[in-house]
């Protein structure tokens, strides 16, 4: 019995020792592999910085406004007798929209027309008697006044009936109907909105320091992501005569063609006002700018040399310098517009020791967002591999 117990214990110790040795070898192998592991190179995206024409534009946000837009309302109180339009349809000037009940006015008109006819007959008789000299001039004058008064009252009742027939004041697109058949309308109560969509206004504000660049007659381009990226062209037609004291902006109004009515009043649009001629620049993607507390920068992929003089493909660091005044820029420097370009590119000139770099320089794009500032890139002495 004792021999069996000793044999069992020895066998258990041998199994545990074997498992421990195998586990030790596995850990030793893993440590050796970890010591020699090198992470794979990080994938980046590069682009070739090439010279191109950069448009001199002022990019702002605007709002579409109808050239003519009203809420059609009832001129006089009354009950809706007929609705002659459908919501969202196009109408022309003079088209009937709503007719109010005019039975009472028509009855009054019939009675007044009878009085007018009687006054006309009496006036004719008085006129003959005056010629015969058997009627006083005073009675003739009273008959004349009565004839004119009844004719004026007939015209007044006809005008009341006409005012209860509500027509489109101009051609445009109707909105949603706000009345129902048989509904009583008070004077001034809304019936439907009417907007003229072609042409259309675009109103926007510009800072007072850049307002001098925007003049009547300047061309501009308007776009909106909500209409499939279609671009519209127009002209600046008016500038406000005052500067808003709260925002220090000047309101500007442009007029542009709107075929098909794709732009609707109240829509948010992007506006690019042409302020001058195009400039030759080397543009950088907005995502290529790396923002940091010590300065904004970009990375340039080019041929470098190691301490032994061997050439390798590496990365140089180019610091971005903020320009406060464009007039102080040197030859070859190009400043960016105050607002973000729609293309996401920054105009810039990359310099190394005062000389522009080759046009085939590749810029390492860093996933950052672009701030609304003015930039010019200059090469620093920083190098990298």
mmCIF file of C-alpha atoms in Angstrom:
data_model
loop_
_atom_site.group_PDB
_atom_site.id
_atom_site.type_symbol
_atom_site.label_atom_id
_atom_site.label_comp_id
_atom_site.label_asym_id
_atom_site.label_seq_id
_atom_site.Cartn_x
_atom_site.Cartn_y
_atom_site.Cartn_z
ATOM 1 C CA UNK A 1 0.000 0.000 0.000
ATOM 2 C CA UNK A 2 2.809 2.416 0.876
ATOM 3 C CA UNK A 3 4.641 1.584 -2.326
ATOM 4 C CA UNK A 4 1.502 2.352 -4.337
ATOM 5 C CA UNK A 5 1.067 5.718 -2.627
ATOM 6 C CA UNK A 6 4.706 6.643 -3.278
ATOM 7 C CA UNK A 7 4.364 5.606 -6.940
ATOM 8 C CA UNK A 8 1.216 7.721 -7.356
ATOM 9 C CA UNK A 9 2.894 10.729 -5.741
ATOM 10 C CA UNK A 10 5.969 10.437 -7.926
ATOM 11 C CA UNK A 11 3.805 10.200 -11.039
ATOM 12 C CA UNK A 12 1.871 13.337 -10.044
ATOM 13 C CA UNK A 13 5.088 15.268 -9.407
ATOM 14 C CA UNK A 14 6.423 14.206 -12.811
ATOM 15 C CA UNK A 15 3.239 15.376 -14.582
ATOM 16 C CA UNK A 16 3.256 18.748 -12.807
ATOM 17 C CA UNK A 17 6.955 19.215 -13.553
ATOM 18 C CA UNK A 18 6.410 18.390 -17.217
ATOM 19 C CA UNK A 19 3.517 20.859 -17.530
ATOM 20 C CA UNK A 20 5.524 23.569 -15.771
ATOM 21 C CA UNK A 21 8.478 23.035 -18.116
ATOM 22 C CA UNK A 22 6.231 23.265 -21.204
ATOM 23 C CA UNK A 23 4.608 26.459 -19.892
ATOM 24 C CA UNK A 24 8.022 27.927 -19.085
ATOM 25 C CA UNK A 25 9.203 27.279 -22.662
ATOM 26 C CA UNK A 26 6.047 28.906 -24.056
ATOM 27 C CA UNK A 27 6.552 32.022 -21.955
ATOM 28 C CA UNK A 28 10.227 32.156 -22.867
ATOM 29 C CA UNK A 29 9.364 31.947 -26.574
ATOM 30 C CA UNK A 30 6.706 34.685 -26.271
ATOM 31 C CA UNK A 31 9.125 37.009 -24.474
ATOM 32 C CA UNK A 32 11.733 36.460 -27.176
ATOM 33 C CA UNK A 33 9.206 37.234 -29.910
ATOM 34 C CA UNK A 34 8.003 40.372 -28.112
ATOM 35 C CA UNK A 35 11.551 41.633 -27.753
ATOM 36 C CA UNK A 36 12.125 41.382 -31.501
ATOM 37 C CA UNK A 37 8.668 42.692 -32.546
ATOM 38 C CA UNK A 38 8.545 45.895 -34.588
ATOM 39 C CA UNK A 39 5.194 47.560 -35.358
ATOM 40 C CA UNK A 40 4.360 47.913 -39.061
ATOM 41 C CA UNK A 41 4.819 51.381 -40.581
ATOM 42 C CA UNK A 42 1.789 53.642 -40.253
ATOM 43 C CA UNK A 43 -0.129 54.193 -43.477
ATOM 44 C CA UNK A 44 -0.405 57.829 -44.549
ATOM 45 C CA UNK A 45 -1.811 59.688 -47.542
ATOM 46 C CA UNK A 46 0.278 62.075 -49.624
ATOM 47 C CA UNK A 47 -0.540 64.509 -52.387
ATOM 48 C CA UNK A 48 1.634 66.411 -54.827
ATOM 49 C CA UNK A 49 1.558 70.148 -54.145
ATOM 50 C CA UNK A 50 1.242 71.861 -57.518
ATOM 51 C CA UNK A 51 0.802 75.502 -58.497
ATOM 52 C CA UNK A 52 -2.704 76.471 -59.525
ATOM 53 C CA UNK A 53 -4.940 79.498 -59.944
ATOM 54 C CA UNK A 54 -6.561 80.473 -56.655
ATOM 55 C CA UNK A 55 -9.757 82.517 -56.981
ATOM 56 C CA UNK A 56 -9.873 85.780 -55.050
ATOM 57 C CA UNK A 57 -13.239 85.277 -53.372
ATOM 58 C CA UNK A 58 -14.958 86.176 -50.151
ATOM 59 C CA UNK A 59 -16.806 83.122 -48.815
ATOM 60 C CA UNK A 60 -19.810 83.845 -46.592
ATOM 61 C CA UNK A 61 -23.121 82.309 -45.555
ATOM 62 C CA UNK A 62 -26.327 83.707 -47.014
ATOM 63 C CA UNK A 63 -30.093 83.262 -46.949
ATOM 64 C CA UNK A 64 -32.381 82.998 -49.949
ATOM 65 C CA UNK A 65 -35.171 85.581 -49.992
ATOM 66 C CA UNK A 66 -38.052 85.893 -52.450
ATOM 67 C CA UNK A 67 -38.002 88.942 -54.720
ATOM 68 C CA UNK A 68 -41.734 89.180 -54.023
ATOM 69 C CA UNK A 69 -43.346 87.250 -51.217
ATOM 70 C CA UNK A 70 -46.606 87.843 -49.347
ATOM 71 C CA UNK A 71 -49.155 86.054 -47.260
ATOM 72 C CA UNK A 72 -52.400 86.499 -49.167
ATOM 73 C CA UNK A 73 -55.154 87.534 -46.753
ATOM 74 C CA UNK A 74 -58.792 88.558 -46.745
ATOM 75 C CA UNK A 75 -59.346 92.253 -47.380
ATOM 76 C CA UNK A 76 -62.900 92.219 -45.973
ATOM 77 C CA UNK A 77 -64.655 89.852 -43.561
ATOM 78 C CA UNK A 78 -66.849 87.145 -45.015
ATOM 79 C CA UNK A 79 -67.557 83.446 -45.423
ATOM 80 C CA UNK A 80 -65.480 81.356 -47.839
ATOM 81 C CA UNK A 81 -67.804 80.439 -50.725
ATOM 82 C CA UNK A 82 -65.245 78.995 -53.178
ATOM 83 C CA UNK A 83 -61.579 77.936 -53.103
ATOM 84 C CA UNK A 84 -60.006 78.052 -56.555
ATOM 85 C CA UNK A 85 -56.416 76.909 -55.871
ATOM 86 C CA UNK A 86 -54.414 73.916 -54.681
ATOM 87 C CA UNK A 87 -51.518 74.034 -52.256
ATOM 88 C CA UNK A 88 -48.070 74.234 -53.816
ATOM 89 C CA UNK A 89 -49.278 75.076 -57.331
ATOM 90 C CA UNK A 90 -48.019 77.846 -59.585
ATOM 91 C CA UNK A 91 -50.366 80.745 -60.291
ATOM 92 C CA UNK A 92 -50.261 83.792 -62.513
ATOM 93 C CA UNK A 93 -51.033 87.367 -61.639
ATOM 94 C CA UNK A 94 -54.803 87.923 -61.465
ATOM 95 C CA UNK A 95 -55.768 84.268 -60.942
ATOM 96 C CA UNK A 96 -58.734 83.841 -58.566
ATOM 97 C CA UNK A 97 -57.737 82.183 -55.288
ATOM 98 C CA UNK A 98 -60.771 82.514 -53.004
ATOM 99 C CA UNK A 99 -64.291 83.927 -53.371
ATOM 100 C CA UNK A 100 -66.219 85.077 -50.313
ATOM 101 C CA UNK A 101 -70.011 85.017 -50.052
ATOM 102 C CA UNK A 102 -71.401 88.164 -51.716
ATOM 103 C CA UNK A 103 -75.170 87.435 -51.824
ATOM 104 C CA UNK A 104 -75.974 90.332 -49.515
ATOM 105 C CA UNK A 105 -73.827 92.759 -51.480
ATOM 106 C CA UNK A 106 -75.377 91.633 -54.771
ATOM 107 C CA UNK A 107 -78.860 92.268 -53.397
ATOM 108 C CA UNK A 108 -77.764 95.725 -52.270
ATOM 109 C CA UNK A 109 -76.293 96.289 -55.711
ATOM 110 C CA UNK A 110 -79.583 95.442 -57.426
ATOM 111 C CA UNK A 111 -81.477 97.863 -55.198
ATOM 112 C CA UNK A 112 -78.953 100.626 -55.729
ATOM 113 C CA UNK A 113 -78.917 100.119 -59.485
ATOM 114 C CA UNK A 114 -82.710 100.597 -59.487
ATOM 115 C CA UNK A 115 -82.315 103.870 -57.554
ATOM 116 C CA UNK A 116 -79.588 104.939 -59.956
ATOM 117 C CA UNK A 117 -81.808 104.267 -62.957
ATOM 118 C CA UNK A 118 -84.660 106.245 -61.363
ATOM 119 C CA UNK A 119 -82.315 109.116 -60.589
ATOM 120 C CA UNK A 120 -81.107 109.046 -64.198
ATOM 121 C CA UNK A 121 -84.684 109.244 -65.501
ATOM 122 C CA UNK A 122 -85.546 112.120 -63.141
ATOM 123 C CA UNK A 123 -82.387 113.936 -64.154
ATOM 124 C CA UNK A 124 -83.377 113.657 -67.831
ATOM 125 C CA UNK A 125 -86.840 115.096 -67.117
ATOM 126 C CA UNK A 126 -85.419 117.925 -65.049
ATOM 127 C CA UNK A 127 -83.002 118.738 -67.821
ATOM 128 C CA UNK A 128 -85.883 119.182 -70.309
ATOM 129 C CA UNK A 129 -87.884 121.337 -67.878
ATOM 130 C CA UNK A 130 -84.933 123.600 -67.224
ATOM 131 C CA UNK A 131 -84.524 124.160 -70.949
ATOM 132 C CA UNK A 132 -88.228 125.132 -71.125
ATOM 133 C CA UNK A 133 -87.767 127.538 -68.222
ATOM 134 C CA UNK A 134 -90.497 125.980 -66.040
ATOM 135 C CA UNK A 135 -88.192 124.506 -63.336
ATOM 136 C CA UNK A 136 -86.077 126.247 -60.759
ATOM 137 C CA UNK A 137 -82.313 125.842 -61.028
ATOM 138 C CA UNK A 138 -82.152 124.574 -57.431
ATOM 139 C CA UNK A 139 -84.360 121.561 -58.169
ATOM 140 C CA UNK A 140 -82.270 120.794 -61.222
ATOM 141 C CA UNK A 141 -79.090 120.887 -59.149
ATOM 142 C CA UNK A 142 -80.620 118.497 -56.592
ATOM 143 C CA UNK A 143 -81.535 116.054 -59.359
ATOM 144 C CA UNK A 144 -78.003 116.246 -60.738
ATOM 145 C CA UNK A 145 -76.486 115.515 -57.323
ATOM 146 C CA UNK A 146 -78.911 112.635 -56.733
ATOM 147 C CA UNK A 147 -77.991 111.070 -60.057
ATOM 148 C CA UNK A 148 -74.260 111.268 -59.320
ATOM 149 C CA UNK A 149 -74.651 109.987 -55.729
ATOM 150 C CA UNK A 150 -76.588 106.880 -56.772
ATOM 151 C CA UNK A 151 -74.037 106.146 -59.498
ATOM 152 C CA UNK A 152 -71.210 106.415 -56.923
ATOM 153 C CA UNK A 153 -73.038 104.092 -54.513
ATOM 154 C CA UNK A 154 -73.394 101.508 -57.264
ATOM 155 C CA UNK A 155 -69.635 101.725 -57.881
ATOM 156 C CA UNK A 156 -68.919 101.322 -54.158
ATOM 157 C CA UNK A 157 -70.982 98.139 -53.876
ATOM 158 C CA UNK A 158 -69.324 96.710 -57.007
ATOM 159 C CA UNK A 159 -65.914 97.465 -55.504
ATOM 160 C CA UNK A 160 -66.924 95.635 -52.304
ATOM 161 C CA UNK A 161 -67.954 92.586 -54.325
ATOM 162 C CA UNK A 162 -64.671 92.710 -56.263
ATOM 163 C CA UNK A 163 -62.655 92.930 -53.017
ATOM 164 C CA UNK A 164 -64.336 89.744 -51.832
ATOM 165 C CA UNK A 165 -62.871 87.959 -54.839
ATOM 166 C CA UNK A 166 -59.249 87.432 -53.758
ATOM 167 C CA UNK A 167 -56.744 87.177 -56.618
ATOM 168 C CA UNK A 168 -52.994 86.507 -56.917
ATOM 169 C CA UNK A 169 -51.162 89.874 -56.809
ATOM 170 C CA UNK A 170 -48.238 88.463 -58.851
ATOM 171 C CA UNK A 171 -47.082 85.237 -60.450
ATOM 172 C CA UNK A 172 -45.437 82.715 -58.159
ATOM 173 C CA UNK A 173 -45.711 79.484 -56.184
ATOM 174 C CA UNK A 174 -48.397 79.017 -53.563
ATOM 175 C CA UNK A 175 -47.750 77.559 -50.127
ATOM 176 C CA UNK A 176 -50.102 75.515 -47.968
ATOM 177 C CA UNK A 177 -53.795 76.402 -47.831
ATOM 178 C CA UNK A 178 -54.829 77.843 -44.455
ATOM 179 C CA UNK A 179 -58.608 78.169 -44.990
ATOM 180 C CA UNK A 180 -61.529 75.809 -45.534
ATOM 181 C CA UNK A 181 -64.786 76.022 -47.419
ATOM 182 C CA UNK A 182 -67.475 77.697 -45.324
ATOM 183 C CA UNK A 183 -64.975 79.192 -42.883
ATOM 184 C CA UNK A 184 -65.616 82.747 -41.685
ATOM 185 C CA UNK A 185 -62.641 85.002 -42.348
ATOM 186 C CA UNK A 186 -61.924 88.180 -40.465
ATOM 187 C CA UNK A 187 -60.313 91.111 -42.251
ATOM 188 C CA UNK A 188 -56.583 90.426 -42.614
ATOM 189 C CA UNK A 189 -56.793 86.695 -41.829
ATOM 190 C CA UNK A 190 -54.178 84.625 -43.718
ATOM 191 C CA UNK A 191 -55.256 82.434 -46.644
ATOM 192 C CA UNK A 192 -52.047 81.179 -48.292
ATOM 193 C CA UNK A 193 -48.455 82.303 -48.829
ATOM 194 C CA UNK A 194 -47.295 83.302 -52.320
ATOM 195 C CA UNK A 195 -43.616 83.494 -53.301
ATOM 196 C CA UNK A 196 -41.998 84.571 -56.550
ATOM 197 C CA UNK A 197 -38.975 82.260 -56.999
ATOM 198 C CA UNK A 198 -37.354 83.327 -60.270
ATOM 199 C CA UNK A 199 -35.333 85.478 -59.960
ATOM 200 C CA UNK A 200 -34.495 85.274 -56.254
ATOM 201 C CA UNK A 201 -32.551 87.359 -53.764
ATOM 202 C CA UNK A 202 -29.685 86.126 -51.587
ATOM 203 C CA UNK A 203 -28.965 88.261 -48.529
ATOM 204 C CA UNK A 204 -25.725 87.955 -46.580
ATOM 205 C CA UNK A 205 -23.560 89.982 -44.247
ATOM 206 C CA UNK A 206 -19.887 90.886 -44.641
ATOM 207 C CA UNK A 207 -17.564 92.389 -41.977
ATOM 208 C CA UNK A 208 -17.145 96.130 -42.234
ATOM 209 C CA UNK A 209 -13.397 95.787 -42.914
ATOM 210 C CA UNK A 210 -14.081 93.720 -46.047
ATOM 211 C CA UNK A 211 -17.180 95.595 -47.181
ATOM 212 C CA UNK A 212 -15.048 97.781 -49.475
ATOM 213 C CA UNK A 213 -14.281 94.673 -51.558
ATOM 214 C CA UNK A 214 -17.995 94.096 -52.246
ATOM 215 C CA UNK A 215 -19.496 96.543 -54.707
ATOM 216 C CA UNK A 216 -22.670 96.638 -56.763
ATOM 217 C CA UNK A 217 -22.106 94.659 -59.942
ATOM 218 C CA UNK A 218 -19.678 92.113 -58.432
ATOM 219 C CA UNK A 219 -20.272 88.569 -59.599
ATOM 220 C CA UNK A 220 -20.842 85.772 -57.124
ATOM 221 C CA UNK A 221 -21.490 82.047 -56.988
ATOM 222 C CA UNK A 222 -24.120 80.459 -54.774
ATOM 223 C CA UNK A 223 -24.354 76.772 -53.886
ATOM 224 C CA UNK A 224 -26.248 74.555 -51.470
ATOM 225 C CA UNK A 225 -25.835 70.899 -50.610
ATOM 226 C CA UNK A 226 -29.618 70.602 -50.416
ATOM 227 C CA UNK A 227 -30.059 71.101 -54.181
ATOM 228 C CA UNK A 228 -27.549 68.513 -55.325
ATOM 229 C CA UNK A 229 -24.523 70.812 -55.397
ATOM 230 C CA UNK A 230 -25.894 72.935 -58.255
ATOM 231 C CA UNK A 231 -24.098 76.295 -58.518
ATOM 232 C CA UNK A 232 -25.945 79.512 -59.309
ATOM 233 C CA UNK A 233 -24.396 82.724 -60.625
ATOM 234 C CA UNK A 234 -25.599 86.230 -59.886
ATOM 235 C CA UNK A 235 -24.684 89.838 -59.247
ATOM 236 C CA UNK A 236 -24.522 92.054 -56.189
ATOM 237 C CA UNK A 237 -27.425 94.477 -56.617
ATOM 238 C CA UNK A 238 -27.572 96.433 -53.338
ATOM 239 C CA UNK A 239 -25.672 97.206 -50.122
ATOM 240 C CA UNK A 240 -27.268 98.390 -46.920
ATOM 241 C CA UNK A 241 -26.639 102.017 -46.036
ATOM 242 C CA UNK A 242 -25.803 101.285 -42.384
ATOM 243 C CA UNK A 243 -23.481 98.953 -40.446
ATOM 244 C CA UNK A 244 -25.167 96.773 -37.845
ATOM 245 C CA UNK A 245 -23.985 97.990 -34.442
ATOM 246 C CA UNK A 246 -24.291 94.553 -32.868
ATOM 247 C CA UNK A 247 -22.368 92.507 -35.442
ATOM 248 C CA UNK A 248 -20.433 95.257 -37.295
ATOM 249 C CA UNK A 249 -21.574 93.654 -40.537
ATOM 250 C CA UNK A 250 -22.955 95.239 -43.679
ATOM 251 C CA UNK A 251 -25.932 93.523 -45.271
ATOM 252 C CA UNK A 252 -25.560 92.779 -48.982
ATOM 253 C CA UNK A 253 -28.245 91.701 -51.446
ATOM 254 C CA UNK A 254 -27.581 89.763 -54.640
ATOM 255 C CA UNK A 255 -29.974 88.773 -57.408
ATOM 256 C CA UNK A 256 -29.634 85.542 -59.358
ATOM 257 C CA UNK A 257 -31.623 83.412 -61.758
ATOM 258 C CA UNK A 258 -33.400 80.466 -60.145
ATOM 259 C CA UNK A 259 -34.718 78.244 -62.946
ATOM 260 C CA UNK A 260 -37.029 75.567 -61.680
ATOM 261 C CA UNK A 261 -37.331 77.271 -58.303
ATOM 262 C CA UNK A 262 -34.681 75.028 -56.727
ATOM 263 C CA UNK A 263 -33.701 77.707 -54.228
ATOM 264 C CA UNK A 264 -36.536 78.426 -51.804
ATOM 265 C CA UNK A 265 -36.907 81.464 -49.534
ATOM 266 C CA UNK A 266 -35.264 80.885 -46.167
ATOM 267 C CA UNK A 267 -32.717 78.344 -47.440
ATOM 268 C CA UNK A 268 -29.170 78.349 -46.097
ATOM 269 C CA UNK A 269 -26.643 78.823 -48.951
ATOM 270 C CA UNK A 270 -22.897 79.235 -49.409
ATOM 271 C CA UNK A 271 -21.892 82.427 -51.207
ATOM 272 C CA UNK A 272 -18.544 83.125 -52.891
ATOM 273 C CA UNK A 273 -18.176 86.777 -53.950
ATOM 274 C CA UNK A 274 -15.474 87.418 -56.552
ATOM 275 C CA UNK A 275 -13.319 90.261 -55.202
ATOM 276 C CA UNK A 276 -10.440 90.290 -57.691
ATOM 277 C CA UNK A 277 -8.409 88.339 -60.207
ATOM 278 C CA UNK A 278 -7.163 84.794 -59.658
ATOM 279 C CA UNK A 279 -3.728 84.321 -58.091
ATOM 280 C CA UNK A 280 -1.039 81.691 -58.749
ATOM 281 C CA UNK A 281 -0.489 79.664 -55.563
ATOM 282 C CA UNK A 282 0.647 76.265 -54.331
ATOM 283 C CA UNK A 283 -2.401 74.889 -52.546
ATOM 284 C CA UNK A 284 -2.425 72.496 -49.595
ATOM 285 C CA UNK A 285 -5.306 70.346 -48.344
ATOM 286 C CA UNK A 286 -6.929 71.612 -45.175
ATOM 287 C CA UNK A 287 -6.268 68.208 -43.582
ATOM 288 C CA UNK A 288 -2.500 68.613 -44.136
ATOM 289 C CA UNK A 289 -2.254 71.312 -41.448
ATOM 290 C CA UNK A 290 -1.150 69.969 -38.050
ATOM 291 C CA UNK A 291 -2.227 72.283 -35.207
ATOM 292 C CA UNK A 292 -0.157 72.432 -32.027
ATOM 293 C CA UNK A 293 0.494 74.939 -29.184
ATOM 294 C CA UNK A 294 4.029 75.645 -30.417
ATOM 295 C CA UNK A 295 2.846 76.421 -33.938
ATOM 296 C CA UNK A 296 0.912 74.981 -36.862
ATOM 297 C CA UNK A 297 2.841 72.870 -39.334
ATOM 298 C CA UNK A 298 2.837 70.486 -42.283
ATOM 299 C CA UNK A 299 5.026 67.470 -43.095
ATOM 300 C CA UNK A 300 6.971 67.294 -46.362
ATOM 301 C CA UNK A 301 8.087 63.969 -47.825
ATOM 302 C CA UNK A 302 11.389 64.354 -49.678
ATOM 303 C CA UNK A 303 14.916 62.928 -50.039
ATOM 304 C CA UNK A 304 17.076 63.392 -46.917
ATOM 305 C CA UNK A 305 20.596 62.363 -45.869
ATOM 306 C CA UNK A 306 21.571 60.531 -42.711
ATOM 307 C CA UNK A 307 24.743 61.375 -40.672
ATOM 308 C CA UNK A 308 26.747 59.013 -42.910
ATOM 309 C CA UNK A 309 25.681 60.900 -46.051
ATOM 310 C CA UNK A 310 23.323 58.187 -47.330
ATOM 311 C CA UNK A 311 20.141 59.371 -49.049
ATOM 312 C CA UNK A 312 16.806 58.099 -47.781
ATOM 313 C CA UNK A 313 13.150 59.029 -48.208
ATOM 314 C CA UNK A 314 12.063 60.954 -45.128
ATOM 315 C CA UNK A 315 9.889 63.698 -43.710
ATOM 316 C CA UNK A 316 10.671 67.365 -43.059
ATOM 317 C CA UNK A 317 8.669 69.617 -40.806
ATOM 318 C CA UNK A 318 7.339 72.956 -42.158
ATOM 319 C CA UNK A 319 6.039 75.439 -39.584
ATOM 320 C CA UNK A 320 2.946 77.484 -40.514
ATOM 321 C CA UNK A 321 3.257 81.196 -39.827
ATOM 322 C CA UNK A 322 0.165 83.314 -39.215
ATOM 323 C CA UNK A 323 0.024 86.509 -41.273
ATOM 324 C CA UNK A 324 -1.629 89.463 -39.561
ATOM 325 C CA UNK A 325 -1.259 91.806 -42.512
ATOM 326 C CA UNK A 326 -1.156 90.567 -46.102
ATOM 327 C CA UNK A 327 0.860 93.641 -47.162
ATOM 328 C CA UNK A 328 3.867 92.309 -45.162
ATOM 329 C CA UNK A 329 4.011 89.050 -47.127
ATOM 330 C CA UNK A 330 7.226 88.480 -49.073
ATOM 331 C CA UNK A 331 7.538 87.520 -52.719
ATOM 332 C CA UNK A 332 6.262 83.981 -53.139
ATOM 333 C CA UNK A 333 4.120 84.079 -49.999
ATOM 334 C CA UNK A 334 0.423 83.556 -50.545
ATOM 335 C CA UNK A 335 -2.165 84.185 -47.850
ATOM 336 C CA UNK A 336 -5.400 82.284 -47.574
ATOM 337 C CA UNK A 337 -8.881 83.828 -47.722
ATOM 338 C CA UNK A 338 -10.514 84.687 -44.406
ATOM 339 C CA UNK A 339 -13.176 82.038 -44.863
ATOM 340 C CA UNK A 340 -12.723 78.349 -45.529
ATOM 341 C CA UNK A 341 -12.675 77.493 -49.251
ATOM 342 C CA UNK A 342 -15.346 75.059 -50.372
ATOM 343 C CA UNK A 343 -12.677 72.828 -51.955
ATOM 344 C CA UNK A 344 -10.913 72.299 -48.602
ATOM 345 C CA UNK A 345 -7.572 73.544 -49.946
ATOM 346 C CA UNK A 346 -5.273 76.173 -48.450
ATOM 347 C CA UNK A 347 -3.226 78.431 -50.701
ATOM 348 C CA UNK A 348 0.345 78.486 -49.361
ATOM 349 C CA UNK A 349 3.979 78.811 -50.428
ATOM 350 C CA UNK A 350 6.456 76.324 -48.889
ATOM 351 C CA UNK A 351 9.935 77.806 -48.488
ATOM 352 C CA UNK A 352 13.306 76.298 -47.600
ATOM 353 C CA UNK A 353 16.073 78.788 -46.754
ATOM 354 C CA UNK A 354 14.131 81.514 -48.570
ATOM 355 C CA UNK A 355 13.732 79.517 -51.815
ATOM 356 C CA UNK A 356 10.536 77.795 -52.974
ATOM 357 C CA UNK A 357 10.659 74.012 -52.893
ATOM 358 C CA UNK A 358 10.298 71.889 -56.001
ATOM 359 C CA UNK A 359 6.785 71.544 -57.362
ATOM 360 C CA UNK A 360 6.766 67.771 -56.856
ATOM 361 C CA UNK A 361 6.968 68.059 -53.054
ATOM 362 C CA UNK A 362 4.578 65.602 -51.425
ATOM 363 C CA UNK A 363 2.613 66.777 -48.409
ATOM 364 C CA UNK A 364 1.795 64.267 -45.665
ATOM 365 C CA UNK A 365 -1.868 64.769 -44.803
ATOM 366 C CA UNK A 366 -2.601 64.788 -41.102
ATOM 367 C CA UNK A 367 -6.223 64.292 -40.091
ATOM 368 C CA UNK A 368 -6.906 67.724 -38.637
ATOM 369 C CA UNK A 369 -9.586 70.311 -39.249
ATOM 370 C CA UNK A 370 -8.882 73.687 -40.797
ATOM 371 C CA UNK A 371 -9.333 76.902 -38.784
ATOM 372 C CA UNK A 372 -10.376 80.214 -40.393
ATOM 373 C CA UNK A 373 -7.014 82.034 -40.429
ATOM 374 C CA UNK A 374 -4.443 83.233 -42.939
ATOM 375 C CA UNK A 375 -1.431 80.985 -43.468
ATOM 376 C CA UNK A 376 1.935 80.962 -45.173
ATOM 377 C CA UNK A 377 4.211 77.930 -44.729
ATOM 378 C CA UNK A 378 7.971 78.316 -44.189
ATOM 379 C CA UNK A 379 10.572 75.526 -43.939
ATOM 380 C CA UNK A 380 12.281 75.010 -40.567
ATOM 381 C CA UNK A 381 15.461 73.179 -39.626
ATOM 382 C CA UNK A 382 13.496 70.271 -38.129
ATOM 383 C CA UNK A 383 14.038 66.932 -39.845
ATOM 384 C CA UNK A 384 12.576 63.486 -39.382
ATOM 385 C CA UNK A 385 12.838 60.003 -40.759
#
